[in-house]
């Protein structure tokens, strides 16, 4: 029988102090009986002598100091995992949300997980074809990568993530992705967008969803992504599945973290976010990857909406320092009607180099990618200059670059929501655009590839 | 062993009572899980302990055991090719023992105590020895001769010395000292927070040749120097560090991954055994030690990892080697300091960092240097420290970057605009500097070619001029420039694109020797001079721009080092091209 305490001495925001406790352990799960039929959960943030500081996942509203009963469960927060999770929707704390029955777990797993030994990791290098040129051609995704989408409010990040989930596949294999979806504080509509899309394509059969909506308890969001990742690890490393994890929206997660930190009156880091936010975010993002000797993999696509479209905002900045690149969406491109509005210059896939080239995509991939980048950057410079001084001020070459950058946006970056381009189509499209430039400017491409791939544009 | 009791657990910080006999910086074992911790503050018999492992599940009342020893590393053959966590536990052995994930309370020595090594003595019985003298050697890998030194604090006469196969804990020599006989094993221990002693510090004088053109040519670092690489995310800090670990002409590399990505360590583990060191012809791994405390590993061990790494580096320096240490990223280390400091409720300084941040950073970089080692042979060793800095938002005005800039002598400033246009390495040539430049240039001019410094100066001048000219172009357009200025712009562009830009993933471009670097830059500048003369002689600007030889210059970076003739033939081609041009306008031959 667990000991029950009625010694709650203080409640402030998402925090609660329980006195005269015995044997309380740091990090353990707490149950708070608020009334006969309401039990809330918490976690020990500090065990100080006979006092325990507890973080309340479902907030403190309606909690009465005198009547609340507190039990310390002697274990961390756990998720019961089993293959029956597939096709199911859970709340942010892992309880069924779809009206279906409880899962009978194969086992219970602590949601914090242990760090992966770097020596046990296998380097991600399998090319994932998403069918989206700006990703496949220029910011190539590989299995086991963590590649976030940096977006802004009102930008089509949900559509892009859903399209990736729909189209992603590894060439030459028939294995399918399973999708684990973690929603933190997003609106019903946005969650519904994903769920409907998964239903429409049948992906729901292979999906596990953890959903904490905007009107669900905010602090619960701190556990939601960890629930999702625990499910993903089970599927990937015990059931050999290739799992794509979509986490949205990390910004809401970070705000919950800030709320707890502020309530504890911790010395804040930048813009009020806690100094340990880097470490905290890393403990989630680093759970992507591959492990030697295991068939499955975890590929993560976290979504962040940048407050005020600010790329240097701490949530975005710290994420960029941990993840293996980023896909940046630009409002300007969105306004021009370009979908997906991927701003390729500040976007990056750090793992692309080992995922492309002969035997993976095509031998000319790396060189043409570098060339497209350089040319687009120069074209944008030229356009900037032309905006000030007029088109006439541009040299002949710069005019060509300027035209190139326009075509690049409207033909290469831009594509349909349902358009699924093969990597060959993407690479060939790149070459086609390069014909707009003088051959001598194609310095980043080996001569042999120019001979072999550059379409002949001279009149016959 | 003394025993205290936990009174408080808050994240990585544990407070224990009954610790009156312990000392500051002693290592302790926390709870019956025997988690490793270190005392970082004492108040009476209350000790604040930073715990190097996850503390979930610990609570008040549990025991804390003191060990009476400071946090130390084991030093002996077996360091090379190892991969350690932040407190020198071997990650390969951890995997063997507990599988793919790192569990708590694992106790494993840094060095294999059972493996045998062939020890060859270098002194004879009867020789008198003092600390640092080389007693004997072990061929640790194909490239590293591990020199077994007389430990610090032992002076006397060799009574007995052995030859043959021994473990690191077997006695290989006995020395008679003033206090009696002392047995010597190949294994020594050293507390990581204390720099290892040397006879004398000397100013660095030789370049660390990295094969990275912008570094060697414009912002070189000296062997024994201190350099920093600050930059926003994705600007190329890690690639710069990896490139140096790969190609620098150093005898030993210690690479510390401090609070960064797991896959980046995996990449080193995967690539280094395959990549061949151009200086020795052997796999790069044969000279490398890795320390990996990735961002998901416990935060306190991140703080220790930097010290673990630099102590191992100093040990090899003391053998008389050139050692280079890379730390990626020192900002994560500083953040670990900040987190612990916050939990200690210390008075925060700027941005929550502790007031002692600056002195800790300075202490770290001061452990770099060129030294005369202990030992009678007067050998020299160097330790070069290269730290990445990850400033929030890429803004260098923050405390870690500022404290680093005060002590590092070389600054490679990475620039997100350059990275966005895939100009790599994205080292901004207008803001970066090396305070070793003058001293090293003298030496390089002697060993490579006398004109090395002149080429550099002229190229840098053109780049600076470019920045001003671009400004004019932005305001009034290219037509406002004279032909000479337009040539300067084109040459600067060539310097940027054909010389400074260097692709780390291209099999040839990834490394360039100093002689080839010189040829490349000389070709660009020769072309520039010839072009200026040609313009004087009445040649059209556009005609010069259309010369095919420009393409040859641009592609020199892809020509393998051994095709020397192809490389040097470019000068003939330049000459021939301009003769053709000037003859066409009826002018005289260009000299
Ligand atoms: N790291 C840097 N520091 C200072 N200025 C830089 C840096 N990188 C680029 N610039 C400047 O930005 C301007 C544009 O550089 P960029 O590389 O775009 O040249 P470019 O547009 O490719 O040249 P061109 O149009 O002649 O091909 C140039 O003045 C260049 O010197
Ligand atoms: N010299 C280089 N050559 C080619 N690509 C590079 C080079 N330096 C950096 N990059 C590219 O930039 C990416 C980010 O570099 P990285 O060193 O990981 O950045 P940081 O450590 O500053 O976050 C790399 O994944 C790589 O694609
Ligand atoms: Mg320009
Ligand atoms: Mg990095």
Coordinates of C-alpha atoms in Angstrom, one line a residue, chain B residues 60-510:
Chain B
X60 CA 17.1 12.1 0.7
X61 CA 18.5 9.5 3.2
X62 CA 20.6 7.6 0.7
X63 CA 24.3 7.1 1.4
X64 CA 27.2 9.0 -0.2
X65 CA 30.6 7.4 -0.1
X66 CA 33.8 9.4 -0.3
X67 CA 36.8 8.1 -2.2
X68 CA 39.4 10.6 -1.0
X69 CA 40.6 11.0 -4.6
X70 CA 40.3 13.9 -7.0
X71 CA 38.7 13.3 -10.5
X72 CA 41.6 11.8 -12.4
X73 CA 42.3 10.0 -15.7
X74 CA 44.4 7.0 -16.3
X75 CA 47.4 7.5 -18.5
X76 CA 49.1 4.6 -20.2
X77 CA 49.3 2.7 -23.5
X78 CA 45.8 2.1 -24.7
X79 CA 44.7 5.8 -25.0
X80 CA 45.1 6.0 -28.7
X81 CA 42.1 4.8 -30.8
X82 CA 40.0 4.9 -27.6
X83 CA 36.6 6.5 -27.3
X84 CA 35.7 7.8 -23.8
X85 CA 32.8 9.5 -22.2
X86 CA 33.4 12.7 -20.2
X87 CA 35.0 10.9 -17.3
X88 CA 37.1 8.5 -19.3
X89 CA 34.9 5.5 -19.3
X90 CA 35.5 3.6 -22.5
X91 CA 32.3 3.7 -24.6
X92 CA 33.2 0.6 -26.5
X93 CA 33.4 -1.5 -23.3
X94 CA 30.3 0.1 -22.0
X95 CA 28.5 -1.1 -25.1
X96 CA 29.9 -4.6 -24.6
X97 CA 28.7 -4.6 -21.0
X98 CA 25.2 -3.0 -21.1
X99 CA 24.3 -2.7 -24.8
X100 CA 23.2 0.2 -27.0
X101 CA 22.3 2.7 -24.3
X102 CA 24.4 4.1 -21.5
X103 CA 23.2 2.9 -18.1
X104 CA 24.0 4.3 -14.7
X105 CA 26.6 3.2 -12.2
X106 CA 29.0 1.6 -14.6
X107 CA 32.5 1.4 -13.3
X108 CA 35.2 0.7 -15.9
X109 CA 38.8 1.8 -15.9
X110 CA 39.9 4.1 -18.8
X111 CA 42.7 1.8 -19.7
X112 CA 42.6 -1.9 -20.2
X113 CA 44.5 -3.4 -17.3
X114 CA 44.8 -6.8 -18.7
X115 CA 46.2 -6.2 -22.2
X116 CA 49.9 -6.7 -22.6
X117 CA 52.3 -4.4 -24.4
X118 CA 55.8 -4.8 -25.4
X119 CA 58.0 -2.6 -23.2
X120 CA 61.4 -1.7 -24.4
X121 CA 63.7 0.0 -21.8
X122 CA 65.6 3.1 -22.7
X123 CA 67.7 3.4 -19.5
X124 CA 69.9 0.9 -17.7
X125 CA 70.2 -0.1 -14.1
X126 CA 72.4 2.4 -12.3
X127 CA 71.3 5.4 -14.4
X128 CA 70.0 8.3 -12.4
X129 CA 66.6 9.5 -13.4
X130 CA 64.2 12.4 -12.6
X131 CA 60.6 13.1 -13.5
X132 CA 59.9 13.2 -17.2
X133 CA 62.9 11.0 -18.2
X134 CA 62.0 8.4 -20.6
X135 CA 62.3 5.0 -19.0
X136 CA 61.2 3.0 -22.0
X137 CA 58.9 2.8 -25.0
X138 CA 55.9 0.9 -26.2
X139 CA 54.9 0.9 -29.8
X140 CA 51.3 1.7 -29.2
X141 CA 50.0 1.9 -32.7
X142 CA 51.8 1.9 -36.1
X143 CA 52.5 5.6 -35.7
X144 CA 52.5 6.3 -32.0
X145 CA 55.5 5.4 -29.9
X146 CA 54.3 5.7 -26.3
X147 CA 57.0 6.9 -24.1
X148 CA 56.9 5.8 -20.5
X149 CA 58.1 8.6 -18.4
X150 CA 59.4 8.7 -14.8
X151 CA 56.3 9.9 -12.9
X152 CA 56.2 13.3 -11.3
X153 CA 57.8 13.3 -7.9
X154 CA 60.2 10.4 -8.4
X155 CA 64.0 11.1 -8.5
X156 CA 66.7 8.5 -8.0
X157 CA 68.7 5.6 -9.4
X158 CA 67.3 2.9 -11.6
X159 CA 67.7 -0.3 -9.6
X160 CA 65.9 -2.7 -12.0
X161 CA 64.3 -2.4 -15.4
X162 CA 62.6 -5.0 -17.5
X163 CA 62.1 -5.8 -21.1
X164 CA 59.2 -7.8 -22.5
X165 CA 55.4 -8.1 -22.5
X166 CA 53.6 -6.4 -19.6
X167 CA 50.3 -5.1 -18.6
X168 CA 50.0 -1.4 -17.6
X169 CA 49.9 -2.4 -14.0
X170 CA 52.9 -4.7 -14.0
X171 CA 56.1 -3.3 -12.5
X172 CA 58.5 -2.5 -15.3
X173 CA 61.1 -0.6 -13.3
X174 CA 62.2 0.0 -9.8
X175 CA 63.9 3.3 -8.8
X176 CA 65.8 3.9 -5.6
X177 CA 64.8 7.3 -4.2
X178 CA 65.7 9.2 -1.1
X179 CA 62.5 7.7 0.5
X180 CA 63.3 4.1 -0.5
X181 CA 62.5 1.9 -3.5
X182 CA 59.7 2.9 -5.8
X183 CA 58.0 0.5 -8.2
X184 CA 57.0 2.0 -11.5
X185 CA 54.3 0.7 -13.8
X186 CA 53.3 2.0 -17.2
X187 CA 50.1 3.4 -15.7
X188 CA 49.9 6.7 -14.0
X189 CA 47.0 8.8 -12.8
X190 CA 46.6 12.5 -13.1
X191 CA 43.9 14.8 -11.6
X192 CA 42.2 16.5 -14.6
X193 CA 41.7 19.9 -13.1
X194 CA 45.4 20.4 -12.6
X195 CA 47.7 21.1 -15.6
X196 CA 50.6 18.7 -15.9
X197 CA 54.0 20.2 -15.1
X198 CA 56.7 21.1 -17.7
X199 CA 60.1 22.6 -17.4
X200 CA 59.5 25.8 -19.2
X201 CA 56.9 27.5 -21.4
X202 CA 58.2 28.7 -24.8
X203 CA 56.6 30.9 -27.4
X204 CA 55.0 28.9 -30.3
X205 CA 57.1 29.1 -33.5
X206 CA 56.1 26.6 -36.1
X207 CA 52.8 26.5 -38.1
X208 CA 50.3 23.8 -37.6
X209 CA 49.8 23.0 -41.3
X210 CA 46.1 22.1 -41.8
X211 CA 45.8 21.8 -45.5
X212 CA 42.9 24.2 -45.3
X213 CA 43.8 27.1 -47.6
X214 CA 42.1 30.0 -45.8
X215 CA 43.7 28.9 -42.6
X216 CA 47.2 28.1 -43.7
X217 CA 47.5 31.1 -46.0
X218 CA 45.6 33.8 -44.2
X219 CA 44.9 32.9 -40.5
X220 CA 47.5 30.2 -39.5
X221 CA 47.6 28.8 -36.1
X222 CA 51.0 27.9 -34.5
X223 CA 51.8 24.5 -32.9
X224 CA 51.1 25.2 -29.3
X225 CA 48.7 28.0 -30.1
X226 CA 45.2 28.7 -29.1
X227 CA 42.4 29.2 -31.7
X228 CA 38.7 29.6 -31.6
X229 CA 36.0 29.1 -34.2
X230 CA 32.8 30.9 -33.3
X231 CA 29.7 30.8 -35.5
X232 CA 26.0 30.3 -35.6
X233 CA 24.5 26.9 -36.1
X234 CA 25.2 25.3 -39.5
X235 CA 28.1 27.7 -40.3
X236 CA 30.7 24.9 -40.3
X237 CA 32.4 24.8 -36.8
X238 CA 32.3 21.1 -36.6
X239 CA 33.5 20.6 -40.2
X240 CA 36.4 22.9 -39.5
X241 CA 37.3 21.0 -36.4
X242 CA 36.9 17.6 -38.2
X243 CA 39.0 18.9 -41.1
X244 CA 41.8 19.9 -38.7
X245 CA 41.6 16.6 -36.8
X246 CA 41.9 14.9 -40.2
X247 CA 44.6 16.8 -42.0
X248 CA 46.7 18.8 -39.4
X249 CA 50.3 17.8 -39.3
X250 CA 50.1 16.9 -35.6
X251 CA 51.4 13.7 -34.0
X252 CA 48.4 13.2 -31.8
X253 CA 44.8 14.4 -32.0
X254 CA 42.5 14.5 -29.0
X255 CA 38.9 15.3 -30.2
X256 CA 36.4 16.3 -27.5
X257 CA 32.8 16.3 -28.5
X258 CA 31.3 18.3 -25.7
X259 CA 27.5 18.4 -25.6
X260 CA 27.1 18.0 -29.4
X261 CA 25.6 15.4 -31.7
X262 CA 26.0 11.7 -31.3
X263 CA 26.2 11.2 -35.0
X264 CA 29.2 13.5 -35.3
X265 CA 31.2 11.2 -33.0
X266 CA 30.0 8.2 -35.0
X267 CA 31.2 10.0 -38.2
X268 CA 34.7 10.3 -36.8
X269 CA 34.6 6.7 -35.6
X270 CA 33.5 5.6 -39.0
X271 CA 35.8 7.8 -41.2
X272 CA 39.0 7.9 -39.3
X273 CA 40.0 4.3 -39.5
X274 CA 39.5 4.6 -43.3
X275 CA 41.1 7.9 -44.0
X276 CA 44.9 7.9 -44.6
X277 CA 47.1 10.5 -42.9
X278 CA 49.0 12.2 -45.7
X279 CA 52.0 12.6 -43.4
X280 CA 52.4 9.0 -42.2
X281 CA 50.5 7.0 -44.8
X282 CA 48.6 5.3 -41.9
X283 CA 44.9 5.5 -40.9
X284 CA 44.1 8.7 -39.0
X285 CA 42.6 6.7 -36.2
X286 CA 46.1 5.5 -35.3
X287 CA 46.9 8.9 -33.8
X288 CA 43.5 9.9 -32.4
X289 CA 41.7 9.7 -29.0
X290 CA 38.1 10.7 -28.7
X291 CA 36.2 12.0 -25.8
X292 CA 32.4 12.1 -26.3
X293 CA 29.9 13.6 -24.1
X294 CA 27.0 14.1 -26.4
X295 CA 24.2 16.5 -25.7
X296 CA 21.9 13.8 -24.3
X297 CA 24.5 12.5 -21.9
X298 CA 24.5 13.9 -18.3
X299 CA 25.3 17.6 -18.1
X300 CA 27.9 17.5 -15.3
X301 CA 30.1 15.1 -17.2
X302 CA 30.0 17.6 -20.0
X303 CA 31.8 20.0 -17.7
X304 CA 34.4 17.3 -17.0
X305 CA 35.0 16.2 -20.6
X306 CA 37.0 19.2 -21.5
X307 CA 39.4 18.6 -18.6
X308 CA 39.6 14.8 -19.4
X309 CA 40.5 15.7 -22.9
X310 CA 43.2 18.3 -22.2
X311 CA 44.9 16.1 -19.6
X312 CA 45.3 13.3 -22.0
X313 CA 46.6 15.8 -24.5
X314 CA 49.1 17.2 -22.0
X315 CA 50.3 13.7 -21.3
X316 CA 51.3 13.2 -25.0
X317 CA 52.8 16.7 -25.1
X318 CA 55.0 15.7 -22.2
X319 CA 56.4 12.8 -24.3
X320 CA 57.6 15.4 -26.8
X321 CA 54.9 15.3 -29.3
X322 CA 52.9 17.9 -31.2
X323 CA 49.4 17.4 -30.0
X324 CA 46.2 19.1 -31.2
X325 CA 43.0 19.2 -29.1
X326 CA 39.7 20.1 -30.6
X327 CA 36.8 21.0 -28.3
X328 CA 33.3 21.1 -29.9
X329 CA 31.7 23.1 -28.4
X330 CA 33.1 25.1 -25.5
X331 CA 29.8 26.9 -25.2
X332 CA 28.1 23.6 -24.1
X333 CA 30.8 23.2 -21.5
X334 CA 30.1 26.8 -20.3
X335 CA 26.4 26.1 -20.2
X336 CA 27.0 23.1 -18.0
X337 CA 29.0 25.4 -15.7
X338 CA 26.0 27.7 -15.7
X339 CA 23.5 25.0 -15.0
X340 CA 25.4 23.8 -12.0
X341 CA 26.1 27.3 -10.8
X342 CA 22.4 28.1 -11.0
X343 CA 21.5 25.0 -8.9
X344 CA 24.1 26.1 -6.3
X345 CA 22.2 29.4 -6.2
X346 CA 25.4 31.3 -6.8
X347 CA 25.1 34.9 -7.7
X348 CA 24.8 34.9 -11.5
X349 CA 26.9 37.1 -13.7
X350 CA 26.1 38.1 -17.2
X351 CA 23.3 36.0 -18.8
X352 CA 23.2 33.7 -15.8
X353 CA 26.8 32.5 -16.3
X354 CA 28.9 32.4 -13.1
X355 CA 31.3 35.2 -12.4
X356 CA 34.2 32.8 -12.8
X357 CA 33.3 31.9 -16.4
X358 CA 36.1 34.1 -17.8
X359 CA 38.8 32.7 -15.6
X360 CA 37.8 29.1 -16.4
X361 CA 37.9 29.7 -20.1
X362 CA 41.3 31.5 -19.7
X363 CA 42.6 28.6 -17.6
X364 CA 41.6 26.1 -20.3
X365 CA 43.3 27.9 -23.2
X366 CA 46.4 28.5 -21.1
X367 CA 46.9 24.8 -20.9
X368 CA 47.9 25.0 -24.6
X369 CA 51.4 26.0 -25.4
X370 CA 54.8 25.0 -26.6
X371 CA 56.9 23.7 -23.7
X372 CA 60.3 22.3 -22.8
X373 CA 59.2 19.0 -21.2
X374 CA 60.4 17.6 -17.9
X375 CA 63.2 15.2 -18.4
X376 CA 66.9 15.5 -19.0
X377 CA 66.8 15.3 -22.8
X378 CA 65.3 18.8 -23.0
X379 CA 62.7 17.6 -25.6
X380 CA 59.9 20.0 -26.7
X381 CA 56.3 19.3 -27.0
X382 CA 53.3 21.4 -28.1
X383 CA 49.7 21.4 -27.3
X384 CA 47.4 23.3 -29.7
X385 CA 43.9 24.0 -28.4
X386 CA 41.1 24.8 -30.9
X387 CA 37.7 25.5 -29.4
X388 CA 34.4 25.9 -31.2
X389 CA 32.1 28.6 -29.7
X390 CA 28.3 28.5 -30.4
X391 CA 26.9 31.9 -29.5
X392 CA 23.2 32.2 -29.3
X393 CA 21.9 33.7 -32.5
X394 CA 25.5 33.9 -33.7
X395 CA 25.9 37.1 -31.8
X396 CA 29.5 37.4 -30.6
X397 CA 28.7 39.9 -27.9
X398 CA 27.7 37.1 -25.5
X399 CA 29.8 36.1 -22.5
X400 CA 31.4 32.9 -23.7
X401 CA 32.5 34.3 -27.0
X402 CA 33.8 37.5 -25.4
X403 CA 35.8 35.6 -22.7
X404 CA 37.2 33.3 -25.5
X405 CA 38.3 36.2 -27.7
X406 CA 40.3 37.7 -24.8
X407 CA 42.5 34.6 -24.7
X408 CA 42.6 32.9 -28.1
X409 CA 45.2 34.2 -30.4
X410 CA 43.5 33.0 -33.6
X411 CA 39.9 33.9 -34.5
X412 CA 38.2 32.2 -37.4
X413 CA 34.9 34.0 -37.5
X414 CA 32.2 32.0 -39.3
X415 CA 29.5 33.8 -41.1
X416 CA 26.0 32.6 -41.8
X417 CA 25.7 34.6 -45.0
X418 CA 28.7 32.8 -46.4
X419 CA 27.4 29.5 -45.2
X420 CA 23.9 30.2 -46.8
X421 CA 25.5 30.7 -50.1
X422 CA 27.6 27.5 -49.5
X423 CA 30.9 29.3 -49.5
X424 CA 32.8 26.9 -47.2
X425 CA 34.7 27.1 -45.0
X426 CA 32.5 30.1 -44.1
X427 CA 35.4 31.9 -42.4
X428 CA 34.8 35.6 -42.9
X429 CA 38.2 36.9 -44.1
X430 CA 37.4 40.5 -43.2
X431 CA 36.9 39.9 -39.5
X432 CA 39.1 36.9 -38.8
X433 CA 42.7 37.2 -37.5
X434 CA 45.8 35.3 -36.4
X435 CA 48.2 36.9 -34.0
X436 CA 50.8 34.4 -35.1
X437 CA 50.9 35.5 -38.7
X438 CA 54.2 37.5 -38.7
X439 CA 56.1 34.9 -36.7
X440 CA 54.9 32.0 -38.8
X441 CA 55.2 33.7 -42.2
X442 CA 58.9 34.1 -41.7
X443 CA 59.2 30.4 -41.2
X444 CA 57.0 29.4 -44.0
X445 CA 58.8 31.8 -46.4
X446 CA 62.0 29.9 -45.5
X447 CA 60.6 26.4 -45.9
X448 CA 58.1 26.8 -48.8
X449 CA 58.9 29.8 -50.9
X450 CA 60.2 33.3 -50.3
X451 CA 57.2 35.0 -51.9
X452 CA 54.6 33.3 -49.6
X453 CA 54.1 36.4 -47.5
X454 CA 53.9 38.7 -50.5
X455 CA 51.3 36.7 -52.2
X456 CA 49.2 36.7 -49.0
X457 CA 49.5 40.4 -48.6
X458 CA 48.5 41.2 -52.1
X459 CA 45.5 38.8 -52.0
X460 CA 44.3 40.2 -48.7
X461 CA 44.6 43.7 -50.0
X462 CA 42.5 42.8 -53.0
X463 CA 39.8 41.3 -50.8
X464 CA 39.6 44.4 -48.7
X465 CA 39.5 46.5 -51.7
X466 CA 36.6 44.4 -53.0
X467 CA 34.5 45.1 -50.0
X468 CA 34.9 48.8 -50.7
X469 CA 34.3 48.5 -54.4
X470 CA 31.2 46.4 -53.8
X471 CA 29.8 49.2 -51.7
X472 CA 30.3 51.6 -54.6
X473 CA 28.7 49.1 -57.0
X474 CA 25.7 48.8 -54.8
X475 CA 25.3 52.6 -54.8
X476 CA 26.0 53.6 -58.3
X477 CA 26.4 50.5 -60.4
X478 CA 29.3 48.6 -62.0
X479 CA 29.7 51.2 -64.8
X480 CA 31.1 53.7 -62.4
X481 CA 34.2 51.6 -61.9
X482 CA 37.4 52.0 -63.9
X483 CA 38.6 48.9 -65.8
X484 CA 41.4 48.5 -63.3
X485 CA 38.8 48.3 -60.5
X486 CA 36.7 45.9 -62.4
X487 CA 39.8 43.7 -62.8
X488 CA 40.4 43.9 -59.0
X489 CA 36.8 42.8 -58.5
X490 CA 37.2 39.8 -60.8
X491 CA 40.4 38.8 -59.2
X492 CA 38.9 39.0 -55.7
X493 CA 36.1 36.9 -56.9
X494 CA 38.6 34.4 -58.2
X495 CA 40.4 34.4 -54.9
X496 CA 37.2 33.8 -53.1
X497 CA 35.8 31.1 -55.4
X498 CA 38.9 29.4 -56.6
X499 CA 41.1 29.7 -53.6
X500 CA 39.3 30.3 -50.3
X501 CA 36.3 28.1 -51.1
X502 CA 37.3 24.6 -50.3
X503 CA 35.0 21.6 -50.3
X504 CA 35.6 19.3 -47.4
X505 CA 33.8 16.5 -49.2
X506 CA 35.7 16.6 -52.4
X507 CA 38.4 13.9 -52.4
X508 CA 41.1 16.2 -53.8
X509 CA 39.9 19.6 -52.6
X510 CA 39.7 18.5 -49.0

